[in-house]
Coordinates of C-alpha atoms in Angstrom, one line a residue:
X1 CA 20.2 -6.3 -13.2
X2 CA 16.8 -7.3 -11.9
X3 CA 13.7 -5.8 -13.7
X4 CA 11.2 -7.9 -13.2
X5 CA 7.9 -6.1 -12.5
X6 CA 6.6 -7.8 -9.1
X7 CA 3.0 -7.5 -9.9
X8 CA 3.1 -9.1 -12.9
X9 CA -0.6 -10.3 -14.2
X10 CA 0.7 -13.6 -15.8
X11 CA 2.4 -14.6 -12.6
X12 CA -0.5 -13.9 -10.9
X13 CA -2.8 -16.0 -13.1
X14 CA -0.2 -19.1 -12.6
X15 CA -0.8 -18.4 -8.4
X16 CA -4.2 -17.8 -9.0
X17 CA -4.3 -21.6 -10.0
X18 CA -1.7 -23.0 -7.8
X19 CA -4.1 -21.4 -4.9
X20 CA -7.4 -22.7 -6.1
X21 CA -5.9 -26.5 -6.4
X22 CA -4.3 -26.3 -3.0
X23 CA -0.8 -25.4 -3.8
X24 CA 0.9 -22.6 -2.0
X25 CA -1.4 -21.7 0.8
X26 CA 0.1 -20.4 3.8
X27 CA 1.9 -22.8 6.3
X28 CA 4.1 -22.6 9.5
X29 CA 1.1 -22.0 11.6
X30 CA -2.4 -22.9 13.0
X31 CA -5.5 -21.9 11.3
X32 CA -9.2 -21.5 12.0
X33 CA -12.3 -20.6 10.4
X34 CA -13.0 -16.7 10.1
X35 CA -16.6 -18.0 11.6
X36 CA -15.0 -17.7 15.1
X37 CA -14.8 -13.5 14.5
X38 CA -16.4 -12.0 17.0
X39 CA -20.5 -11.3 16.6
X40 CA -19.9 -7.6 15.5
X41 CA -17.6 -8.8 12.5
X42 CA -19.3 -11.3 11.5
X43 CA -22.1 -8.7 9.5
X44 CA -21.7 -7.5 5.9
X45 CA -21.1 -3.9 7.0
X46 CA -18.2 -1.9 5.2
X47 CA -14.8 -2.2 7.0
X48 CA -12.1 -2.0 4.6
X49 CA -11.4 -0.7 1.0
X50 CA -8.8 -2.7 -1.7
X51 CA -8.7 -2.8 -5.6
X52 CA -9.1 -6.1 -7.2
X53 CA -8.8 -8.0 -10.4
X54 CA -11.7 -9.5 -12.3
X55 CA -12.0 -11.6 -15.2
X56 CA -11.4 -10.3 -19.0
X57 CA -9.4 -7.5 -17.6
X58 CA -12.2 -6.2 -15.9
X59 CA -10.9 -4.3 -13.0
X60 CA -12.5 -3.0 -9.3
X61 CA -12.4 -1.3 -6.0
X62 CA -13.8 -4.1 -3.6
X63 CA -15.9 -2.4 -0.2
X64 CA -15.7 -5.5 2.1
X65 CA -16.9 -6.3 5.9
X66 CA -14.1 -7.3 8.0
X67 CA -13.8 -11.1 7.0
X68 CA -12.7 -10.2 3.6
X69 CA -16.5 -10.5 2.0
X70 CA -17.6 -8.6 -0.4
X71 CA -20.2 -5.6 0.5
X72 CA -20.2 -4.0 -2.7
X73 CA -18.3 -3.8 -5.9
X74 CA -17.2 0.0 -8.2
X75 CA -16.0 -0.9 -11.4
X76 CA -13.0 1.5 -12.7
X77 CA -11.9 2.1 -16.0
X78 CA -8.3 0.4 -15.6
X79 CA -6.2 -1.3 -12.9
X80 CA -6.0 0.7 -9.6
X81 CA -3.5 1.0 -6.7
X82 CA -4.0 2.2 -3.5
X83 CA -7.1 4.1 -2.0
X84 CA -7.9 7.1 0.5
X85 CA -10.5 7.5 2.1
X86 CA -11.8 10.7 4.1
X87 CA -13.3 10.9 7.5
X88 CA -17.1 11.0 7.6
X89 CA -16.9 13.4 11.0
X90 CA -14.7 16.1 9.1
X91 CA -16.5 16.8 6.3
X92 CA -19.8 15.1 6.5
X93 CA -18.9 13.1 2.9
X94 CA -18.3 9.6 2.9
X95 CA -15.8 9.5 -0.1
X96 CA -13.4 6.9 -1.2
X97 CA -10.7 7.3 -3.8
X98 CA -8.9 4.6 -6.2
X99 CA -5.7 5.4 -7.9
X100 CA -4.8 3.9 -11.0
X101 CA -1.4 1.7 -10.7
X102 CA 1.6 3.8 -12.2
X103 CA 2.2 5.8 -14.2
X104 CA -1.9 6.3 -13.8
X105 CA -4.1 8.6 -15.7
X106 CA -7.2 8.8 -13.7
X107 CA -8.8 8.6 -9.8
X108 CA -12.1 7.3 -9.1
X109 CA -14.2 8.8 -6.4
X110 CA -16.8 6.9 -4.7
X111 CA -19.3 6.8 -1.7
X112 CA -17.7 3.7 0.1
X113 CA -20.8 3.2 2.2
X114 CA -23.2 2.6 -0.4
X115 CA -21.2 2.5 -3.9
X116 CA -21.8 5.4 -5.9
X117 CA -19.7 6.4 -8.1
X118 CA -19.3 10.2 -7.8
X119 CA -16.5 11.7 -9.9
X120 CA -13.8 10.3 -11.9
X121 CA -10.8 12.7 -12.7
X122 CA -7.9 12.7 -15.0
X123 CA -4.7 13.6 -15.3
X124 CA -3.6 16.4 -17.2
X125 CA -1.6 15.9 -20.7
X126 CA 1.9 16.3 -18.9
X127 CA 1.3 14.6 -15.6
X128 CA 0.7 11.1 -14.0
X129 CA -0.8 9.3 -11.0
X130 CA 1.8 6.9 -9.0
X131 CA -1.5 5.2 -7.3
X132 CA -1.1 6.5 -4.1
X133 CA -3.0 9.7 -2.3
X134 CA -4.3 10.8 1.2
X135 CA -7.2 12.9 2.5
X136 CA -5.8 16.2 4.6
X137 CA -6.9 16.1 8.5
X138 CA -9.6 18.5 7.8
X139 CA -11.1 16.7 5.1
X140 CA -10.7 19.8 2.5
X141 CA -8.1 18.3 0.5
X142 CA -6.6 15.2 -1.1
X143 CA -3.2 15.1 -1.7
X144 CA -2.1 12.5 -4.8
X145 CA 1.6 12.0 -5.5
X146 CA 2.3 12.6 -9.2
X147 CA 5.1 12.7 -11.6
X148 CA 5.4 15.2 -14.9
X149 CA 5.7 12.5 -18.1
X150 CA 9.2 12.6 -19.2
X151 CA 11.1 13.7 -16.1
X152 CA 9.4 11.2 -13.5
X153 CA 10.0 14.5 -11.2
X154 CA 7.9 14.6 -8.5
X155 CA 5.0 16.7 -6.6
X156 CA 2.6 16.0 -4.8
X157 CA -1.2 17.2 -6.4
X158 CA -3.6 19.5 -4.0
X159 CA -7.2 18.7 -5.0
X160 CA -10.2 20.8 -3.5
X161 CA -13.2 18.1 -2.2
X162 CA -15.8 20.5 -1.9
X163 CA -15.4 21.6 -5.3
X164 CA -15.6 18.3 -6.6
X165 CA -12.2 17.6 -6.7
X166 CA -10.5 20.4 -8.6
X167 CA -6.6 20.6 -8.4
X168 CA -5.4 23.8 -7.0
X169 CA -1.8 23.3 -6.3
X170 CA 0.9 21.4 -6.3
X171 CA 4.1 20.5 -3.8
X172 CA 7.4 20.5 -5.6
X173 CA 10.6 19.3 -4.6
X174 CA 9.7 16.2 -3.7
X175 CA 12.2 13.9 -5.9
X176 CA 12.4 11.4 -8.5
X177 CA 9.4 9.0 -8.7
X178 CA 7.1 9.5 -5.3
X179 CA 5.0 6.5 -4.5
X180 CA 3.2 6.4 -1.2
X181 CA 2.0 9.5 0.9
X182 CA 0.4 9.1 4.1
X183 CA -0.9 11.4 6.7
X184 CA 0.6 11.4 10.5
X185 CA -1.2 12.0 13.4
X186 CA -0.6 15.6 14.1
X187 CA -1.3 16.7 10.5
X188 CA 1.9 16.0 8.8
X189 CA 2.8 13.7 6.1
X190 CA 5.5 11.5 5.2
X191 CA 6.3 10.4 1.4
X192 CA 8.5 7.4 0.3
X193 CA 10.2 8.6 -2.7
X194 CA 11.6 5.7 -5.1
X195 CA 14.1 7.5 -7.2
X196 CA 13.4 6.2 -10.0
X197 CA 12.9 7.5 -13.8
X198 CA 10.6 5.8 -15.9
X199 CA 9.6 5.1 -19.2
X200 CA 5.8 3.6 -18.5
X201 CA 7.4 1.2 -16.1
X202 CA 11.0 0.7 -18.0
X203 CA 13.4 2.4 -15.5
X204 CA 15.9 4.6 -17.3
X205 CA 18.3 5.6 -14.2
X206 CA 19.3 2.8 -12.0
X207 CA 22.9 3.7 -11.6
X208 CA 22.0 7.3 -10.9
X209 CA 18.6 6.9 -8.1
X210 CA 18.0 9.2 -4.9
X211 CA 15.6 7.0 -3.0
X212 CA 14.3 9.4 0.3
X213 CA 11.8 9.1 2.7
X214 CA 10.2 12.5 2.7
X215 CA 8.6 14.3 5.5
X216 CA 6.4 17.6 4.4
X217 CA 4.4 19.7 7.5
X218 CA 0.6 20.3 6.8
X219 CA 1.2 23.3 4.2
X220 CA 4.1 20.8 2.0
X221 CA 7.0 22.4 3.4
X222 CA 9.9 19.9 3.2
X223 CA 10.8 19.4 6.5
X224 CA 13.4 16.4 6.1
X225 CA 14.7 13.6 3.3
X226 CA 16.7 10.9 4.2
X227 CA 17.9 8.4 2.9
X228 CA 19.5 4.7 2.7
X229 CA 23.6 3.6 2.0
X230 CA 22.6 1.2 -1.0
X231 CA 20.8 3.8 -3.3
X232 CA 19.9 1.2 -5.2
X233 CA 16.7 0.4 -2.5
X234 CA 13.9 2.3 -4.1
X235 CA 11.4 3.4 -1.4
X236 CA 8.0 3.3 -1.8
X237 CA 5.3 2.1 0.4
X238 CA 4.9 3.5 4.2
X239 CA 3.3 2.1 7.6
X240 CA 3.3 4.3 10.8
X241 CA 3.0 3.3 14.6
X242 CA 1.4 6.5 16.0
X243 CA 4.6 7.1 18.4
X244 CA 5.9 9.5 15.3
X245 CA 7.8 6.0 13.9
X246 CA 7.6 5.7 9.9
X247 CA 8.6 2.3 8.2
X248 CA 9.2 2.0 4.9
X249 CA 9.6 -0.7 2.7
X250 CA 12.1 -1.0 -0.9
X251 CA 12.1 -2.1 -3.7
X252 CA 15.9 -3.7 -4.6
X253 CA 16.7 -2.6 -7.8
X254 CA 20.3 -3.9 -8.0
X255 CA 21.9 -7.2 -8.5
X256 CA 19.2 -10.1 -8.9
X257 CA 21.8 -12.6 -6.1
X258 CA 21.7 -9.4 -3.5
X259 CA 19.6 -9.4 -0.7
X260 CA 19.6 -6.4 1.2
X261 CA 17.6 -5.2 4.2
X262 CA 14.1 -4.1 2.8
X263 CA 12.6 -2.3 5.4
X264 CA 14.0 0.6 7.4
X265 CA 12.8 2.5 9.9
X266 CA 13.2 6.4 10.8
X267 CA 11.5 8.8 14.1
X268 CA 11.3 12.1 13.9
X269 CA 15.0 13.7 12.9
X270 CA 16.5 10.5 12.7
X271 CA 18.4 8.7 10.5
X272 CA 16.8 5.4 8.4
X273 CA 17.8 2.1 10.1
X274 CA 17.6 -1.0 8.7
X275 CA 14.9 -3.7 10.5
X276 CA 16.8 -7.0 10.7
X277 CA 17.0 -10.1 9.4
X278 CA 18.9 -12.9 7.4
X279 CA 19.9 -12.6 4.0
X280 CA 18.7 -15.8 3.4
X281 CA 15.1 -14.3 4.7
X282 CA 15.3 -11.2 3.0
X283 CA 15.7 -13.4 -0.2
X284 CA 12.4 -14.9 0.4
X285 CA 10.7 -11.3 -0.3
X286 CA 12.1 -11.2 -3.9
X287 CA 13.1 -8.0 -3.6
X288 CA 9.9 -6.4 -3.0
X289 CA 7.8 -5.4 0.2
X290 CA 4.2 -4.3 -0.9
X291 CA 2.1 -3.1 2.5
X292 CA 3.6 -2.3 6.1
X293 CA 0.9 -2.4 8.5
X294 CA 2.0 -2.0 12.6
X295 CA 0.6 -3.2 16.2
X296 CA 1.8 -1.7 19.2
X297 CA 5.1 -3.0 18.9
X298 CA 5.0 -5.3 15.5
X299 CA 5.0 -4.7 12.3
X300 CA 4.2 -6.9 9.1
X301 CA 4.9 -6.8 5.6
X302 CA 3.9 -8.3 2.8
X303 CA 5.5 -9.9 -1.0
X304 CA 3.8 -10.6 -3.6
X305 CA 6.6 -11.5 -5.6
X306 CA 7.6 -13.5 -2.5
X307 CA 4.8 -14.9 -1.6
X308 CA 5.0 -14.5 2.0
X309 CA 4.9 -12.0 5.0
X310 CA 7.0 -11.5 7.7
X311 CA 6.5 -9.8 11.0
X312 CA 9.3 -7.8 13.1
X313 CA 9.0 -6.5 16.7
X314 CA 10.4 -2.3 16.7
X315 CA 11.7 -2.9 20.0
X316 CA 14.1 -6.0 19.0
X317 CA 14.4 -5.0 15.8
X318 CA 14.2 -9.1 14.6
X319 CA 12.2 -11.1 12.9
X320 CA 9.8 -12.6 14.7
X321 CA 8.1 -14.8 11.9
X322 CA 8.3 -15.4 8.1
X323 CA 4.9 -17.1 6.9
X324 CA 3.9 -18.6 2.6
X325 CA 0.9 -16.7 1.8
X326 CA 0.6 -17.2 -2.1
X327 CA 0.8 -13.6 -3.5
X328 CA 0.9 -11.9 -0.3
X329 CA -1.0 -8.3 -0.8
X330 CA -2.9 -5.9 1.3
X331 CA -2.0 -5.7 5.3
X332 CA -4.3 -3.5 8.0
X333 CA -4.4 -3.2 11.6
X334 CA -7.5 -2.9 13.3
X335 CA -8.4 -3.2 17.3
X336 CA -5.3 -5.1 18.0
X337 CA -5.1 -7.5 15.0
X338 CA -3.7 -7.6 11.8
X339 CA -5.4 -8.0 8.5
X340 CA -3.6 -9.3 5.2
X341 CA -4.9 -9.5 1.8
X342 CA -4.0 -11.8 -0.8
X343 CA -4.3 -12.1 -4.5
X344 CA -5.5 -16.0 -4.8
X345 CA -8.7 -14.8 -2.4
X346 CA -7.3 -15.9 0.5
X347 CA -7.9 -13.6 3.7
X348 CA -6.0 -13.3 7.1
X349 CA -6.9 -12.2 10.7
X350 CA -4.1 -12.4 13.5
X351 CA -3.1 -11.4 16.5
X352 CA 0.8 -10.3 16.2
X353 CA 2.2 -13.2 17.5
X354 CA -0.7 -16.2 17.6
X355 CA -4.4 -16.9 17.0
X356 CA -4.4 -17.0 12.9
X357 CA -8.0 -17.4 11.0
X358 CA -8.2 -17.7 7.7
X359 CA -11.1 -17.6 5.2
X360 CA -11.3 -17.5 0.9
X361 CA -12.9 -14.5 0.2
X362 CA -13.0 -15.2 -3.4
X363 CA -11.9 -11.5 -4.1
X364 CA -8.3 -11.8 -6.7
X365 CA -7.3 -8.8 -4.2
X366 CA -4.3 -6.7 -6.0
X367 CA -1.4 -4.7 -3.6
X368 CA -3.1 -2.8 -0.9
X369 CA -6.4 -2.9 2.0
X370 CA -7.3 0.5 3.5
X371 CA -9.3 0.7 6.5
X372 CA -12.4 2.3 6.9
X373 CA -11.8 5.1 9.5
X374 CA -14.6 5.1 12.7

C-alpha cells in the first residue's frame, strides 16, 4: 500500500537542485520569455496569491504580479496550504487568508494589496485546519473545512469577518477528512471530501474510506454526495467551469502498481465520471493531482509528485497534452490563459492548447495560486 506523502520537503529539496542545474524543466513544447506579456502584466501590481517555502524552514504567503514576481512577502508561523481571498467590492476589505497544510492549527489574515498582517487565529484544542477555506458571496463569512482531532470527522467552520474573524458556527455532516471548499457562482459551494482518518498525516482507515464530492447551498444544507467505484480515490482538491461543472481531482490511495482515473467530473445532479486517459499516463501523475484550473472547455491539472501537468478538453473528455514541469504546483485561469506554479521557481503562461512562456520567478512555490478577484 502506497503512503508516500506527495509533498514531501526532502523530495522537494532534491528537485529544487535538479531545477536549478538544468535537469527536469519542462519539455514537449515551445517556450518564450514572460517579457512578451502584454504591457498591462508586465507591472509589479498584485495579481495572484500562493504560499511558498523559504530557507531554514522559514515559511510564506507570496503576493505576486502576474509573471510570477514577487510584490510582497507575509511571513506565517508554519507551512501553509491554500488561500481565500475576499472581494474588495463586497465588503470594502481587501483580506487574504493562508491555511496551514493539514492537520493545521492556525490561519493568517492579511491585506493582500499592501501586506499587513491583520489577524492570525487558531484552532481550538479539539479541532484542526485541512488548509483549505472560501470567502461567502457577500463577503460576511469565511468558511474553513475542519476536522475534530481524533475522529478526522468533518465540518466546515463559519467565521464572522467583520468581527474579526470570530467562529460562529459550524456545518456538520460533511464526512471523513474534507479538503478543498470552493464557492460556485450562484452562492453555493462544493466540498471534495477525502475519506480519510488520520493520525497527523498517518492514515488509519484505508480499507474502510467514503471519498464524496459534496455540494452544500448557501446556508450548509447538504444538497448532494457522490461518489467514485474505487473508494480507494481520496478526493480532495476542486476546479469549476462556471457552466455548474465541478472537477475534482484524487488522491490513489490503493495499490502502488494501480493507476486509476484521477480526475472525475460531476454537473449538477449527476453522477461522477471519470476524465480519460491511459493508464500508462495516469501513472505519470504518481497518484496525486494537486490544482484543477479550467478554460472554456480545457481543463489542467497539476503533480507534484509527478512532475507534470496534463490538460483534457470536457467536451472530448481526452487528454489533450501531458507536459514535465519539475514539481508541478499551483494552476489559475485568467482572461483566457492558464497559469501554473511550480516548486523549483519556475512559472507558466499558456493559452490551452499553444503559445507557452515561461519565466523563473525564483519563488520555491508550494501546492496552490489563487487569483486575485477584479
Amino acid at each position: 500500500m502506497s503512503n508516500r506523502d506527495p509533498i514531501d520537503l526532502k523530495r522537494r529539496q532534491l528537485l529544487i537542485l535538479a531545477a536549478l542545474t538544468g535537469v527536469g524543466s519542462a519539455v514537449g513544447f515551445s517556450l518564450k520569455a514572460f517579457s512578451e506579456a502584454s504591457h498591462s502584466e508586465r507591472h509589479s501590481q498584485p495579481a495572484l496569491i500562493g504560499n511558498a517555502l523559504g530557507n531554514n524552514k522559514q515559511y510564506y504567503t507570496v503576493v505576486a504580479d502576474w509573471q510570477g514576481k514577487a510584490v510582497f512577502k507575509v511571513s506565517l508561523p508554519d507551512r501553509a496550504h491554500g488561500v481565500a481571498i475576499s472581494q474588495e467590492s463586497t465588503m470594502g476589505f481587501t483580506d487574504a487568508v493562508a491555511f496551514a497544510r493539514r492537520p493545521g492549527h492556525f490561519f493568517q489574515v492579511f491585506d493582500y494589496l499592501i501586506g499587513e498582517k491583520k489577524t492570525l487565529i487558531h484552532a481550538s484544542h479539539d479541532r484542526h485546519f485541512y488548509g483549505h477555506g472560501v470567502f461567502s458571496q457577500d463577503g460576511r463569512w469565511l468558511l474553513a473545512t475542519e476536522g475534530v482531532r481524533g475522529t478526522s470527522q468533518g465540518l466546515v467552520g463559519v467565521y464572522d469577518v467583520a468581527a474579526g474573524y470570530l467562529k460562529v458556527d459550524e456545518w456538520h455532516d460533511i464526512g471523513i477528512g474534507p479538503h478543498e471548499i470552493i464557492r460556485l457562482d450562484d452562492g453555493s459551494y462544493a466540498v471534495g471530501v477525502g475519506g480519510v482518518h488520520t493520525q497527523g498525516r498517518e492514515p488509519l482507515n484505508l480499507e474502510t474510506m467514503q471519498p464524496t464530492l459534496t455540494r452544500l447551498n448557501r446556508n450548509g444544507v447538504i444538497t448532494s454526495q457522490v461518489g467514485l467505484s474505487d473508494k480507494k480515490l481520496s478526493i480532495r482538491h476542486l476546479g469549476y467551469n462556471h457552466d455548474g461543472v465541478v472537477l475534482c481531482g484524487q488522491q490513489y490511495r490503493g495499490e502502488p502498481d494501480d493507476y486509476p482515473a484521477l480526475i472525475a467530473m460531476q454537473e449538477v445532479g449527476g453522477e461522477l465520471i471519470n476524465l480519460n486517459a491511459e493508464p500508462e499516463e495516469w501513472a505519470r501523475f504518481n497518484h496525486y493531482i494537486a490544482s484543477i484550473a479550467v478554460v472554456d472547455d480545457y481543463v489542467l491539472a497539476t503533480s507534484p509528485p509527478g512532475n507534470c501537468y496534463g490538460i483534457w478538453s470536457i467536451s472530448q473528455n481526452r487528454l489533450l497534452e501531458l507536459n514535465s514541469l519539475t514539481d508541478a504546483s499551483g494552476a489559475i485561469s485568467h482572461n483566457g490563459y492558464f497559469y501554473i506554479s511550480s516548486g523549483s521557481g519556475e512559472t507558466i503562461k499558456r493559452l490551452p492548447l499553444e503559445n507557452t512562456l515561461a519565466n523563473q520567478s525564483h519563488i520555491l512555490w508550494d501546492n496552490h495560486w489563487t487569483a486575485i478577484p477584479k
